[in-house]
Amino acid sequence: MRKLIAATTFVGAMFASSAVWAACTTDVKKDDLTAEQANGLYECIKAELREGYAASGDAITKDYTGWKITATAPAAPGAHGRRFLITFANDAAFDEYVKFSDERGPMPVGSILAKESFNVNKKGEVKKGPLFFMTKVAAGGEAKEFGDWVYAAYTPKGKPMKIKQQFCHACHSPYEDQDFLGYPDEDVRLPSN
Ligand code: HEC
């Protein structure tokens, strides 16, 4: 299967600037993809994915690509609509976030986590997913009901999604001891400091 992914990546790179989505495909079932194979698919769609998000015109949908990635491969499907997830942390967040502490205090104000997502359908085609954000704001202010986190999301075409803070936060609530952060799958976390 490694061969197939290598070929896929190559074709994807060749057509990265045009919208040849069919090029990003795999014969391996979604749940059986290795980290390496998931990375291959990610490399194949990355440019298109980012172009779509950036179409929003909001600076943050472009700026996050300059932040540090917190995992070694796209996190396996699970939460977030069983999509593959790639989480980025801005400078304010990175050092604290990658401790992946399970009993942390609040993250520094100004911390932002961004999460790209993509999916693989039954036909083995890669599908673009939304871009998610969590921004830490001052304690006891606008987001006091939500652990001082502001949630946001953009469609793959860069359209801001109408989301309810409560919808996002309800699912992040079990992670209260981690300041409501779910963290990438343990298999793909960057080694902690
Ligand atoms: C079904 C439960 C669920 C819902 C609903 C949900 N999340 Fe998450 N979220 C998680 C889990 C679990 C993780 C960690 C998994 C991973 O990144 O691999 C996570 C991770 C994140 C991260 C990366 C930071 C972190 O927690 O480690 C961001 C950013 C994020 N979610 C934003 C959102 C936004 C915005 C919404 C609402 C549109 C939302 N989430 C809704 C469960 C959920």
JSON list of C-alpha atoms and ligand atoms in Angstrom, two decimals:
[
{"chain": "A", "resi": 1, "resn": "MET", "atom": "CA", "xyz": [0.00, 0.00, 0.00]},
{"chain": "A", "resi": 2, "resn": "ARG", "atom": "CA", "xyz": [2.94, 2.27, 0.57]},
{"chain": "A", "resi": 3, "resn": "LYS", "atom": "CA", "xyz": [3.51, 2.33, -3.18]},
{"chain": "A", "resi": 4, "resn": "LEU", "atom": "CA", "xyz": [-0.03, 3.43, -3.84]},
{"chain": "A", "resi": 5, "resn": "ILE", "atom": "CA", "xyz": [0.22, 6.36, -1.43]},
{"chain": "A", "resi": 6, "resn": "ALA", "atom": "CA", "xyz": [3.54, 7.41, -2.92]},
{"chain": "A", "resi": 7, "resn": "ALA", "atom": "CA", "xyz": [1.94, 7.52, -6.36]},
{"chain": "A", "resi": 8, "resn": "THR", "atom": "CA", "xyz": [-1.07, 9.35, -4.98]},
{"chain": "A", "resi": 9, "resn": "THR", "atom": "CA", "xyz": [1.08, 12.00, -3.39]},
{"chain": "A", "resi": 10, "resn": "PHE", "atom": "CA", "xyz": [2.98, 12.49, -6.60]},
{"chain": "A", "resi": 11, "resn": "VAL", "atom": "CA", "xyz": [-0.14, 12.93, -8.69]},
{"chain": "A", "resi": 12, "resn": "GLY", "atom": "CA", "xyz": [-1.56, 15.24, -6.02]},
{"chain": "A", "resi": 13, "resn": "ALA", "atom": "CA", "xyz": [1.55, 17.41, -6.08]},
{"chain": "A", "resi": 14, "resn": "MET", "atom": "CA", "xyz": [1.45, 17.64, -9.85]},
{"chain": "A", "resi": 15, "resn": "PHE", "atom": "CA", "xyz": [-2.06, 18.98, -9.83]},
{"chain": "A", "resi": 16, "resn": "ALA", "atom": "CA", "xyz": [-1.93, 20.87, -6.57]},
{"chain": "A", "resi": 17, "resn": "SER", "atom": "CA", "xyz": [-2.80, 24.18, -8.19]},
{"chain": "A", "resi": 18, "resn": "SER", "atom": "CA", "xyz": [-5.79, 22.89, -10.14]},
{"chain": "A", "resi": 19, "resn": "ALA", "atom": "CA", "xyz": [-8.81, 21.31, -8.55]},
{"chain": "A", "resi": 20, "resn": "VAL", "atom": "CA", "xyz": [-8.07, 17.69, -9.34]},
{"chain": "A", "resi": 21, "resn": "TRP", "atom": "CA", "xyz": [-9.53, 16.21, -6.20]},
{"chain": "A", "resi": 22, "resn": "ALA", "atom": "CA", "xyz": [-9.91, 12.74, -7.54]},
{"chain": "A", "resi": 23, "resn": "ALA", "atom": "CA", "xyz": [-6.11, 12.52, -7.40]},
{"chain": "A", "resi": 24, "resn": "CYS", "atom": "CA", "xyz": [-6.17, 12.28, -3.60]},
{"chain": "A", "resi": 25, "resn": "THR", "atom": "CA", "xyz": [-7.49, 8.78, -3.17]},
{"chain": "A", "resi": 26, "resn": "THR", "atom": "CA", "xyz": [-6.54, 5.62, -1.33]},
{"chain": "A", "resi": 27, "resn": "ASP", "atom": "CA", "xyz": [-7.40, 1.92, -1.47]},
{"chain": "A", "resi": 28, "resn": "VAL", "atom": "CA", "xyz": [-6.92, 1.55, 2.26]},
{"chain": "A", "resi": 29, "resn": "LYS", "atom": "CA", "xyz": [-10.00, 1.77, 4.49]},
{"chain": "A", "resi": 30, "resn": "LYS", "atom": "CA", "xyz": [-10.11, 4.91, 6.60]},
{"chain": "A", "resi": 31, "resn": "ASP", "atom": "CA", "xyz": [-9.69, 3.07, 9.90]},
{"chain": "A", "resi": 32, "resn": "ASP", "atom": "CA", "xyz": [-6.76, 1.05, 8.58]},
{"chain": "A", "resi": 33, "resn": "LEU", "atom": "CA", "xyz": [-4.65, 3.97, 7.32]},
{"chain": "A", "resi": 34, "resn": "THR", "atom": "CA", "xyz": [-1.21, 4.13, 8.95]},
{"chain": "A", "resi": 35, "resn": "ALA", "atom": "CA", "xyz": [0.14, 7.47, 10.16]},
{"chain": "A", "resi": 36, "resn": "GLU", "atom": "CA", "xyz": [2.42, 7.53, 7.15]},
{"chain": "A", "resi": 37, "resn": "GLN", "atom": "CA", "xyz": [-0.49, 6.96, 4.77]},
{"chain": "A", "resi": 38, "resn": "ALA", "atom": "CA", "xyz": [-2.59, 9.60, 6.50]},
{"chain": "A", "resi": 39, "resn": "ASN", "atom": "CA", "xyz": [0.33, 11.99, 6.13]},
{"chain": "A", "resi": 40, "resn": "GLY", "atom": "CA", "xyz": [0.50, 11.17, 2.42]},
{"chain": "A", "resi": 41, "resn": "LEU", "atom": "CA", "xyz": [-3.17, 12.06, 1.97]},
{"chain": "A", "resi": 42, "resn": "TYR", "atom": "CA", "xyz": [-2.69, 15.23, 4.00]},
{"chain": "A", "resi": 43, "resn": "GLU", "atom": "CA", "xyz": [0.24, 16.31, 1.81]},
{"chain": "A", "resi": 44, "resn": "CYS", "atom": "CA", "xyz": [-1.94, 15.67, -1.21]},
{"chain": "A", "resi": 45, "resn": "ILE", "atom": "CA", "xyz": [-4.76, 17.98, -0.15]},
{"chain": "A", "resi": 46, "resn": "LYS", "atom": "CA", "xyz": [-2.91, 20.50, 2.02]},
{"chain": "A", "resi": 47, "resn": "ALA", "atom": "CA", "xyz": [-2.50, 23.26, -0.57]},
{"chain": "A", "resi": 48, "resn": "GLU", "atom": "CA", "xyz": [-6.14, 23.10, -1.70]},
{"chain": "A", "resi": 49, "resn": "LEU", "atom": "CA", "xyz": [-7.38, 22.91, 1.86]},
{"chain": "A", "resi": 50, "resn": "ARG", "atom": "CA", "xyz": [-5.48, 26.02, 2.89]},
{"chain": "A", "resi": 51, "resn": "GLU", "atom": "CA", "xyz": [-6.46, 27.92, -0.22]},
{"chain": "A", "resi": 52, "resn": "GLY", "atom": "CA", "xyz": [-10.11, 27.27, 0.62]},
{"chain": "A", "resi": 53, "resn": "TYR", "atom": "CA", "xyz": [-9.86, 28.42, 4.24]},
{"chain": "A", "resi": 54, "resn": "ALA", "atom": "CA", "xyz": [-7.89, 31.54, 3.29]},
{"chain": "A", "resi": 55, "resn": "ALA", "atom": "CA", "xyz": [-10.68, 32.53, 0.86]},
{"chain": "A", "resi": 56, "resn": "SER", "atom": "CA", "xyz": [-12.48, 33.85, 3.96]},
{"chain": "A", "resi": 57, "resn": "GLY", "atom": "CA", "xyz": [-10.21, 36.88, 3.83]},
{"chain": "A", "resi": 58, "resn": "ASP", "atom": "CA", "xyz": [-9.86, 36.77, 7.64]},
{"chain": "A", "resi": 59, "resn": "ALA", "atom": "CA", "xyz": [-6.17, 37.02, 8.55]},
{"chain": "A", "resi": 60, "resn": "ILE", "atom": "CA", "xyz": [-6.36, 34.17, 11.02]},
{"chain": "A", "resi": 61, "resn": "THR", "atom": "CA", "xyz": [-7.40, 31.65, 8.35]},
{"chain": "A", "resi": 62, "resn": "LYS", "atom": "CA", "xyz": [-4.00, 32.22, 6.76]},
{"chain": "A", "resi": 63, "resn": "ASP", "atom": "CA", "xyz": [-1.83, 33.12, 9.76]},
{"chain": "A", "resi": 64, "resn": "TYR", "atom": "CA", "xyz": [-2.30, 29.80, 11.54]},
{"chain": "A", "resi": 65, "resn": "THR", "atom": "CA", "xyz": [-0.28, 28.04, 8.82]},
{"chain": "A", "resi": 66, "resn": "GLY", "atom": "CA", "xyz": [2.79, 29.78, 10.26]},
{"chain": "A", "resi": 67, "resn": "TRP", "atom": "CA", "xyz": [2.18, 28.37, 13.75]},
{"chain": "A", "resi": 68, "resn": "LYS", "atom": "CA", "xyz": [3.67, 25.14, 15.05]},
{"chain": "A", "resi": 69, "resn": "ILE", "atom": "CA", "xyz": [1.99, 21.78, 14.47]},
{"chain": "A", "resi": 70, "resn": "THR", "atom": "CA", "xyz": [1.44, 19.84, 17.68]},
{"chain": "A", "resi": 71, "resn": "ALA", "atom": "CA", "xyz": [1.46, 16.30, 16.27]},
{"chain": "A", "resi": 72, "resn": "THR", "atom": "CA", "xyz": [3.55, 14.10, 14.03]},
{"chain": "A", "resi": 73, "resn": "ALA", "atom": "CA", "xyz": [0.66, 13.03, 11.79]},
{"chain": "A", "resi": 74, "resn": "PRO", "atom": "CA", "xyz": [-3.02, 13.79, 11.32]},
{"chain": "A", "resi": 75, "resn": "ALA", "atom": "CA", "xyz": [-4.84, 12.48, 14.40]},
{"chain": "A", "resi": 76, "resn": "ALA", "atom": "CA", "xyz": [-6.92, 9.42, 13.64]},
{"chain": "A", "resi": 77, "resn": "PRO", "atom": "CA", "xyz": [-10.66, 9.79, 13.10]},
{"chain": "A", "resi": 78, "resn": "GLY", "atom": "CA", "xyz": [-12.68, 10.04, 16.28]},
{"chain": "A", "resi": 79, "resn": "ALA", "atom": "CA", "xyz": [-14.20, 13.22, 17.57]},
{"chain": "A", "resi": 80, "resn": "HIS", "atom": "CA", "xyz": [-15.05, 16.03, 15.17]},
{"chain": "A", "resi": 81, "resn": "GLY", "atom": "CA", "xyz": [-17.18, 14.07, 12.74]},
{"chain": "A", "resi": 82, "resn": "ARG", "atom": "CA", "xyz": [-14.67, 11.23, 12.49]},
{"chain": "A", "resi": 83, "resn": "ARG", "atom": "CA", "xyz": [-12.37, 13.46, 10.50]},
{"chain": "A", "resi": 84, "resn": "PHE", "atom": "CA", "xyz": [-8.59, 13.49, 10.47]},
{"chain": "A", "resi": 85, "resn": "LEU", "atom": "CA", "xyz": [-7.34, 16.45, 12.50]},
{"chain": "A", "resi": 86, "resn": "ILE", "atom": "CA", "xyz": [-4.19, 18.54, 12.44]},
{"chain": "A", "resi": 87, "resn": "THR", "atom": "CA", "xyz": [-3.81, 20.95, 15.37]},
{"chain": "A", "resi": 88, "resn": "PHE", "atom": "CA", "xyz": [-1.66, 24.09, 15.31]},
{"chain": "A", "resi": 89, "resn": "ALA", "atom": "CA", "xyz": [-0.76, 26.27, 18.33]},
{"chain": "A", "resi": 90, "resn": "ASN", "atom": "CA", "xyz": [0.20, 29.95, 18.22]},
{"chain": "A", "resi": 91, "resn": "ASP", "atom": "CA", "xyz": [3.26, 31.27, 20.12]},
{"chain": "A", "resi": 92, "resn": "ALA", "atom": "CA", "xyz": [1.24, 32.09, 23.23]},
{"chain": "A", "resi": 93, "resn": "ALA", "atom": "CA", "xyz": [-0.14, 28.55, 23.39]},
{"chain": "A", "resi": 94, "resn": "PHE", "atom": "CA", "xyz": [2.53, 26.22, 22.07]},
{"chain": "A", "resi": 95, "resn": "ASP", "atom": "CA", "xyz": [4.81, 25.54, 25.07]},
{"chain": "A", "resi": 96, "resn": "GLU", "atom": "CA", "xyz": [1.89, 24.97, 27.40]},
{"chain": "A", "resi": 97, "resn": "TYR", "atom": "CA", "xyz": [-0.21, 23.00, 24.94]},
{"chain": "A", "resi": 98, "resn": "VAL", "atom": "CA", "xyz": [2.46, 20.44, 24.05]},
{"chain": "A", "resi": 99, "resn": "LYS", "atom": "CA", "xyz": [2.85, 19.48, 27.70]},
{"chain": "A", "resi": 100, "resn": "PHE", "atom": "CA", "xyz": [-0.48, 17.71, 27.08]},
{"chain": "A", "resi": 101, "resn": "SER", "atom": "CA", "xyz": [-1.02, 17.98, 30.80]},
{"chain": "A", "resi": 102, "resn": "ASP", "atom": "CA", "xyz": [-4.10, 16.25, 32.18]},
{"chain": "A", "resi": 103, "resn": "GLU", "atom": "CA", "xyz": [-4.32, 18.58, 35.15]},
{"chain": "A", "resi": 104, "resn": "ARG", "atom": "CA", "xyz": [-3.40, 22.00, 33.94]},
{"chain": "A", "resi": 105, "resn": "GLY", "atom": "CA", "xyz": [-4.36, 25.49, 34.99]},
{"chain": "A", "resi": 106, "resn": "PRO", "atom": "CA", "xyz": [-5.78, 27.89, 32.44]},
{"chain": "A", "resi": 107, "resn": "MET", "atom": "CA", "xyz": [-3.87, 28.35, 29.19]},
{"chain": "A", "resi": 108, "resn": "PRO", "atom": "CA", "xyz": [-2.32, 31.84, 28.74]},
{"chain": "A", "resi": 109, "resn": "VAL", "atom": "CA", "xyz": [-4.75, 34.52, 27.55]},
{"chain": "A", "resi": 110, "resn": "GLY", "atom": "CA", "xyz": [-4.18, 34.98, 23.81]},
{"chain": "A", "resi": 111, "resn": "SER", "atom": "CA", "xyz": [-3.60, 31.27, 23.21]},
{"chain": "A", "resi": 112, "resn": "ILE", "atom": "CA", "xyz": [-5.13, 30.11, 19.95]},
{"chain": "A", "resi": 113, "resn": "LEU", "atom": "CA", "xyz": [-5.48, 26.54, 18.73]},
{"chain": "A", "resi": 114, "resn": "ALA", "atom": "CA", "xyz": [-6.36, 25.92, 15.10]},
{"chain": "A", "resi": 115, "resn": "LYS", "atom": "CA", "xyz": [-7.41, 22.64, 13.68]},
{"chain": "A", "resi": 116, "resn": "GLU", "atom": "CA", "xyz": [-7.52, 21.65, 10.03]},
{"chain": "A", "resi": 117, "resn": "SER", "atom": "CA", "xyz": [-9.65, 18.64, 9.14]},
{"chain": "A", "resi": 118, "resn": "PHE", "atom": "CA", "xyz": [-10.21, 16.27, 6.28]},
{"chain": "A", "resi": 119, "resn": "ASN", "atom": "CA", "xyz": [-12.05, 13.03, 5.75]},
{"chain": "A", "resi": 120, "resn": "VAL", "atom": "CA", "xyz": [-11.83, 9.93, 3.58]},
{"chain": "A", "resi": 121, "resn": "ASN", "atom": "CA", "xyz": [-15.12, 8.66, 2.19]},
{"chain": "A", "resi": 122, "resn": "LYS", "atom": "CA", "xyz": [-16.16, 5.06, 1.42]},
{"chain": "A", "resi": 123, "resn": "LYS", "atom": "CA", "xyz": [-14.80, 5.37, -2.11]},
{"chain": "A", "resi": 124, "resn": "GLY", "atom": "CA", "xyz": [-11.41, 6.26, -0.66]},
{"chain": "A", "resi": 125, "resn": "GLU", "atom": "CA", "xyz": [-11.63, 9.89, -1.80]},
{"chain": "A", "resi": 126, "resn": "VAL", "atom": "CA", "xyz": [-10.21, 12.63, 0.39]},
{"chain": "A", "resi": 127, "resn": "LYS", "atom": "CA", "xyz": [-12.78, 15.27, 1.36]},
{"chain": "A", "resi": 128, "resn": "LYS", "atom": "CA", "xyz": [-12.04, 18.69, 2.81]},
{"chain": "A", "resi": 129, "resn": "GLY", "atom": "CA", "xyz": [-13.31, 19.44, 6.31]},
{"chain": "A", "resi": 130, "resn": "PRO", "atom": "CA", "xyz": [-13.81, 22.65, 8.32]},
{"chain": "A", "resi": 131, "resn": "LEU", "atom": "CA", "xyz": [-11.12, 24.71, 10.05]},
{"chain": "A", "resi": 132, "resn": "PHE", "atom": "CA", "xyz": [-11.72, 25.02, 13.82]},
{"chain": "A", "resi": 133, "resn": "PHE", "atom": "CA", "xyz": [-10.43, 27.58, 16.32]},
{"chain": "A", "resi": 134, "resn": "MET", "atom": "CA", "xyz": [-10.35, 28.00, 20.10]},
{"chain": "A", "resi": 135, "resn": "THR", "atom": "CA", "xyz": [-9.16, 31.36, 21.45]},
{"chain": "A", "resi": 136, "resn": "LYS", "atom": "CA", "xyz": [-8.44, 31.97, 25.14]},
{"chain": "A", "resi": 137, "resn": "VAL", "atom": "CA", "xyz": [-9.85, 35.31, 26.31]},
{"chain": "A", "resi": 138, "resn": "ALA", "atom": "CA", "xyz": [-9.63, 37.18, 29.62]},
{"chain": "A", "resi": 139, "resn": "ALA", "atom": "CA", "xyz": [-11.02, 35.31, 32.63]},
{"chain": "A", "resi": 140, "resn": "GLY", "atom": "CA", "xyz": [-14.59, 36.13, 33.62]},
{"chain": "A", "resi": 141, "resn": "GLY", "atom": "CA", "xyz": [-15.32, 38.12, 30.44]},
{"chain": "A", "resi": 142, "resn": "GLU", "atom": "CA", "xyz": [-17.25, 37.44, 27.25]},
{"chain": "A", "resi": 143, "resn": "ALA", "atom": "CA", "xyz": [-16.73, 33.66, 27.39]},
{"chain": "A", "resi": 144, "resn": "LYS", "atom": "CA", "xyz": [-16.96, 33.00, 31.10]},
{"chain": "A", "resi": 145, "resn": "GLU", "atom": "CA", "xyz": [-19.63, 30.34, 30.61]},
{"chain": "A", "resi": 146, "resn": "PHE", "atom": "CA", "xyz": [-17.33, 28.49, 28.25]},
{"chain": "A", "resi": 147, "resn": "GLY", "atom": "CA", "xyz": [-14.12, 28.27, 30.24]},
{"chain": "A", "resi": 148, "resn": "ASP", "atom": "CA", "xyz": [-13.01, 31.62, 28.74]},
{"chain": "A", "resi": 149, "resn": "TRP", "atom": "CA", "xyz": [-12.68, 29.98, 25.32]},
{"chain": "A", "resi": 150, "resn": "VAL", "atom": "CA", "xyz": [-14.20, 31.44, 22.15]},
{"chain": "A", "resi": 151, "resn": "TYR", "atom": "CA", "xyz": [-14.96, 28.78, 19.54]},
{"chain": "A", "resi": 152, "resn": "ALA", "atom": "CA", "xyz": [-15.06, 29.45, 15.79]},
{"chain": "A", "resi": 153, "resn": "ALA", "atom": "CA", "xyz": [-15.14, 27.45, 12.56]},
{"chain": "A", "resi": 154, "resn": "TYR", "atom": "CA", "xyz": [-14.88, 28.01, 8.80]},
{"chain": "A", "resi": 155, "resn": "THR", "atom": "CA", "xyz": [-16.15, 25.81, 5.97]},
{"chain": "A", "resi": 156, "resn": "PRO", "atom": "CA", "xyz": [-13.65, 24.43, 3.44]},
{"chain": "A", "resi": 157, "resn": "LYS", "atom": "CA", "xyz": [-14.63, 27.37, 1.21]},
{"chain": "A", "resi": 158, "resn": "GLY", "atom": "CA", "xyz": [-13.70, 29.85, 3.91]},
{"chain": "A", "resi": 159, "resn": "LYS", "atom": "CA", "xyz": [-17.21, 30.73, 5.03]},
{"chain": "A", "resi": 160, "resn": "PRO", "atom": "CA", "xyz": [-17.52, 31.47, 8.75]},
{"chain": "A", "resi": 161, "resn": "MET", "atom": "CA", "xyz": [-19.81, 28.79, 10.20]},
{"chain": "A", "resi": 162, "resn": "LYS", "atom": "CA", "xyz": [-22.75, 29.73, 12.37]},
{"chain": "A", "resi": 163, "resn": "ILE", "atom": "CA", "xyz": [-21.96, 27.74, 15.45]},
{"chain": "A", "resi": 164, "resn": "LYS", "atom": "CA", "xyz": [-23.31, 27.80, 18.95]},
{"chain": "A", "resi": 165, "resn": "GLN", "atom": "CA", "xyz": [-20.59, 28.23, 21.60]},
{"chain": "A", "resi": 166, "resn": "GLN", "atom": "CA", "xyz": [-22.55, 25.80, 23.73]},
{"chain": "A", "resi": 167, "resn": "PHE", "atom": "CA", "xyz": [-22.46, 23.12, 21.02]},
{"chain": "A", "resi": 168, "resn": "CYS", "atom": "CA", "xyz": [-18.67, 23.12, 20.87]},
{"chain": "A", "resi": 169, "resn": "HIS", "atom": "CA", "xyz": [-18.14, 23.62, 24.56]},
{"chain": "A", "resi": 170, "resn": "ALA", "atom": "CA", "xyz": [-20.48, 20.83, 25.66]},
{"chain": "A", "resi": 171, "resn": "CYS", "atom": "CA", "xyz": [-18.28, 18.30, 23.95]},
{"chain": "A", "resi": 172, "resn": "HIS", "atom": "CA", "xyz": [-15.07, 19.88, 25.29]},
{"chain": "A", "resi": 173, "resn": "SER", "atom": "CA", "xyz": [-16.44, 19.91, 28.84]},
{"chain": "A", "resi": 174, "resn": "PRO", "atom": "CA", "xyz": [-15.26, 16.42, 29.79]},
{"chain": "A", "resi": 175, "resn": "TYR", "atom": "CA", "xyz": [-11.74, 17.83, 29.39]},
{"chain": "A", "resi": 176, "resn": "GLU", "atom": "CA", "xyz": [-12.20, 20.46, 32.09]},
{"chain": "A", "resi": 177, "resn": "ASP", "atom": "CA", "xyz": [-9.06, 19.30, 33.95]},
{"chain": "A", "resi": 178, "resn": "GLN", "atom": "CA", "xyz": [-7.11, 20.01, 30.75]},
{"chain": "A", "resi": 179, "resn": "ASP", "atom": "CA", "xyz": [-8.60, 23.50, 30.44]},
{"chain": "A", "resi": 180, "resn": "PHE", "atom": "CA", "xyz": [-11.17, 22.01, 28.03]},
{"chain": "A", "resi": 181, "resn": "LEU", "atom": "CA", "xyz": [-8.56, 20.86, 25.52]},
{"chain": "A", "resi": 182, "resn": "GLY", "atom": "CA", "xyz": [-9.01, 17.44, 23.93]},
{"chain": "A", "resi": 183, "resn": "TYR", "atom": "CA", "xyz": [-5.42, 17.15, 22.60]},
{"chain": "A", "resi": 184, "resn": "PRO", "atom": "CA", "xyz": [-4.41, 15.09, 19.56]},
{"chain": "A", "resi": 185, "resn": "ASP", "atom": "CA", "xyz": [-4.53, 11.31, 19.75]},
{"chain": "A", "resi": 186, "resn": "GLU", "atom": "CA", "xyz": [-1.75, 9.99, 22.00]},
{"chain": "A", "resi": 187, "resn": "ASP", "atom": "CA", "xyz": [-0.17, 8.07, 19.12]},
{"chain": "A", "resi": 188, "resn": "VAL", "atom": "CA", "xyz": [0.64, 11.23, 17.20]},
{"chain": "A", "resi": 189, "resn": "ARG", "atom": "CA", "xyz": [1.39, 13.82, 19.92]},
{"chain": "A", "resi": 190, "resn": "LEU", "atom": "CA", "xyz": [4.72, 15.59, 19.69]},
{"chain": "A", "resi": 191, "resn": "PRO", "atom": "CA", "xyz": [7.03, 14.23, 22.39]},
{"chain": "A", "resi": 192, "resn": "SER", "atom": "CA", "xyz": [6.34, 16.27, 25.57]},
{"chain": "A", "resi": 193, "resn": "ASN", "atom": "CA", "xyz": [9.07, 18.46, 26.96]},
{"chain": "B", "resi": 1, "resn": "HEC", "atom": "C1", "xyz": [-18.08, 15.47, 19.51]},
{"chain": "B", "resi": 1, "resn": "HEC", "atom": "C2", "xyz": [-17.30, 16.24, 20.46]},
{"chain": "B", "resi": 1, "resn": "HEC", "atom": "C3", "xyz": [-16.71, 17.57, 20.00]},
{"chain": "B", "resi": 1, "resn": "HEC", "atom": "C4", "xyz": [-17.38, 18.63, 19.47]},
{"chain": "B", "resi": 1, "resn": "HEC", "atom": "C5", "xyz": [-18.87, 18.76, 19.16]},
{"chain": "B", "resi": 1, "resn": "HEC", "atom": "C6", "xyz": [-16.39, 19.66, 19.25]},
{"chain": "B", "resi": 1, "resn": "HEC", "atom": "N1", "xyz": [-15.15, 19.23, 19.63]},
{"chain": "B", "resi": 1, "resn": "HEC", "atom": "FE1", "xyz": [-13.40, 20.21, 19.34]},
{"chain": "B", "resi": 1, "resn": "HEC", "atom": "N2", "xyz": [-12.37, 18.58, 20.00]},
{"chain": "B", "resi": 1, "resn": "HEC", "atom": "C7", "xyz": [-12.93, 17.42, 20.50]},
{"chain": "B", "resi": 1, "resn": "HEC", "atom": "C8", "xyz": [-11.85, 16.48, 20.83]},
{"chain": "B", "resi": 1, "resn": "HEC", "atom": "C9", "xyz": [-12.04, 15.08, 21.41]},
{"chain": "B", "resi": 1, "resn": "HEC", "atom": "C10", "xyz": [-10.64, 17.11, 20.48]},
{"chain": "B", "resi": 1, "resn": "HEC", "atom": "C11", "xyz": [-9.24, 16.52, 20.53]},
{"chain": "B", "resi": 1, "resn": "HEC", "atom": "C12", "xyz": [-9.09, 15.53, 19.38]},
{"chain": "B", "resi": 1, "resn": "HEC", "atom": "C13", "xyz": [-7.99, 15.81, 18.42]},
{"chain": "B", "resi": 1, "resn": "HEC", "atom": "O1", "xyz": [-7.63, 16.98, 18.17]},
{"chain": "B", "resi": 1, "resn": "HEC", "atom": "O2", "xyz": [-7.47, 14.84, 17.87]},
{"chain": "B", "resi": 1, "resn": "HEC", "atom": "C14", "xyz": [-11.00, 18.44, 20.00]},
{"chain": "B", "resi": 1, "resn": "HEC", "atom": "C15", "xyz": [-10.08, 19.39, 19.62]},
{"chain": "B", "resi": 1, "resn": "HEC", "atom": "C16", "xyz": [-10.39, 20.68, 19.24]},
{"chain": "B", "resi": 1, "resn": "HEC", "atom": "C17", "xyz": [-9.41, 21.71, 18.96]},
{"chain": "B", "resi": 1, "resn": "HEC", "atom": "C18", "xyz": [-7.89, 21.58, 19.15]},
{"chain": "B", "resi": 1, "resn": "HEC", "atom": "C19", "xyz": [-7.55, 21.96, 20.59]},
{"chain": "B", "resi": 1, "resn": "HEC", "atom": "C20", "xyz": [-7.77, 20.84, 21.59]},
{"chain": "B", "resi": 1, "resn": "HEC", "atom": "O3", "xyz": [-8.88, 20.74, 22.15]},
{"chain": "B", "resi": 1, "resn": "HEC", "atom": "O4", "xyz": [-6.84, 20.06, 21.83]},
{"chain": "B", "resi": 1, "resn": "HEC", "atom": "C21", "xyz": [-10.10, 22.81, 18.53]},
{"chain": "B", "resi": 1, "resn": "HEC", "atom": "C22", "xyz": [-9.50, 24.14, 18.11]},
{"chain": "B", "resi": 1, "resn": "HEC", "atom": "C23", "xyz": [-11.51, 22.47, 18.57]},
{"chain": "B", "resi": 1, "resn": "HEC", "atom": "N3", "xyz": [-11.65, 21.17, 19.00]},
{"chain": "B", "resi": 1, "resn": "HEC", "atom": "C24", "xyz": [-12.53, 23.35, 18.23]},
{"chain": "B", "resi": 1, "resn": "HEC", "atom": "C25", "xyz": [-13.88, 23.01, 18.24]},
{"chain": "B", "resi": 1, "resn": "HEC", "atom": "C26", "xyz": [-14.94, 23.88, 17.76]},
{"chain": "B", "resi": 1, "resn": "HEC", "atom": "C27", "xyz": [-14.75, 25.28, 17.22]},
{"chain": "B", "resi": 1, "resn": "HEC", "atom": "C28", "xyz": [-16.11, 23.18, 17.90]},
{"chain": "B", "resi": 1, "resn": "HEC", "atom": "C29", "xyz": [-17.51, 23.61, 17.53]},
{"chain": "B", "resi": 1, "resn": "HEC", "atom": "C30", "xyz": [-17.74, 23.97, 16.13]},
{"chain": "B", "resi": 1, "resn": "HEC", "atom": "C31", "xyz": [-15.77, 21.88, 18.44]},
{"chain": "B", "resi": 1, "resn": "HEC", "atom": "N4", "xyz": [-14.42, 21.82, 18.66]},
{"chain": "B", "resi": 1, "resn": "HEC", "atom": "C32", "xyz": [-16.69, 20.89, 18.70]},
{"chain": "B", "resi": 1, "resn": "HEC", "atom": "C33", "xyz": [-14.27, 17.17, 20.64]},
{"chain": "B", "resi": 1, "resn": "HEC", "atom": "C34", "xyz": [-15.29, 17.95, 20.12]}
]
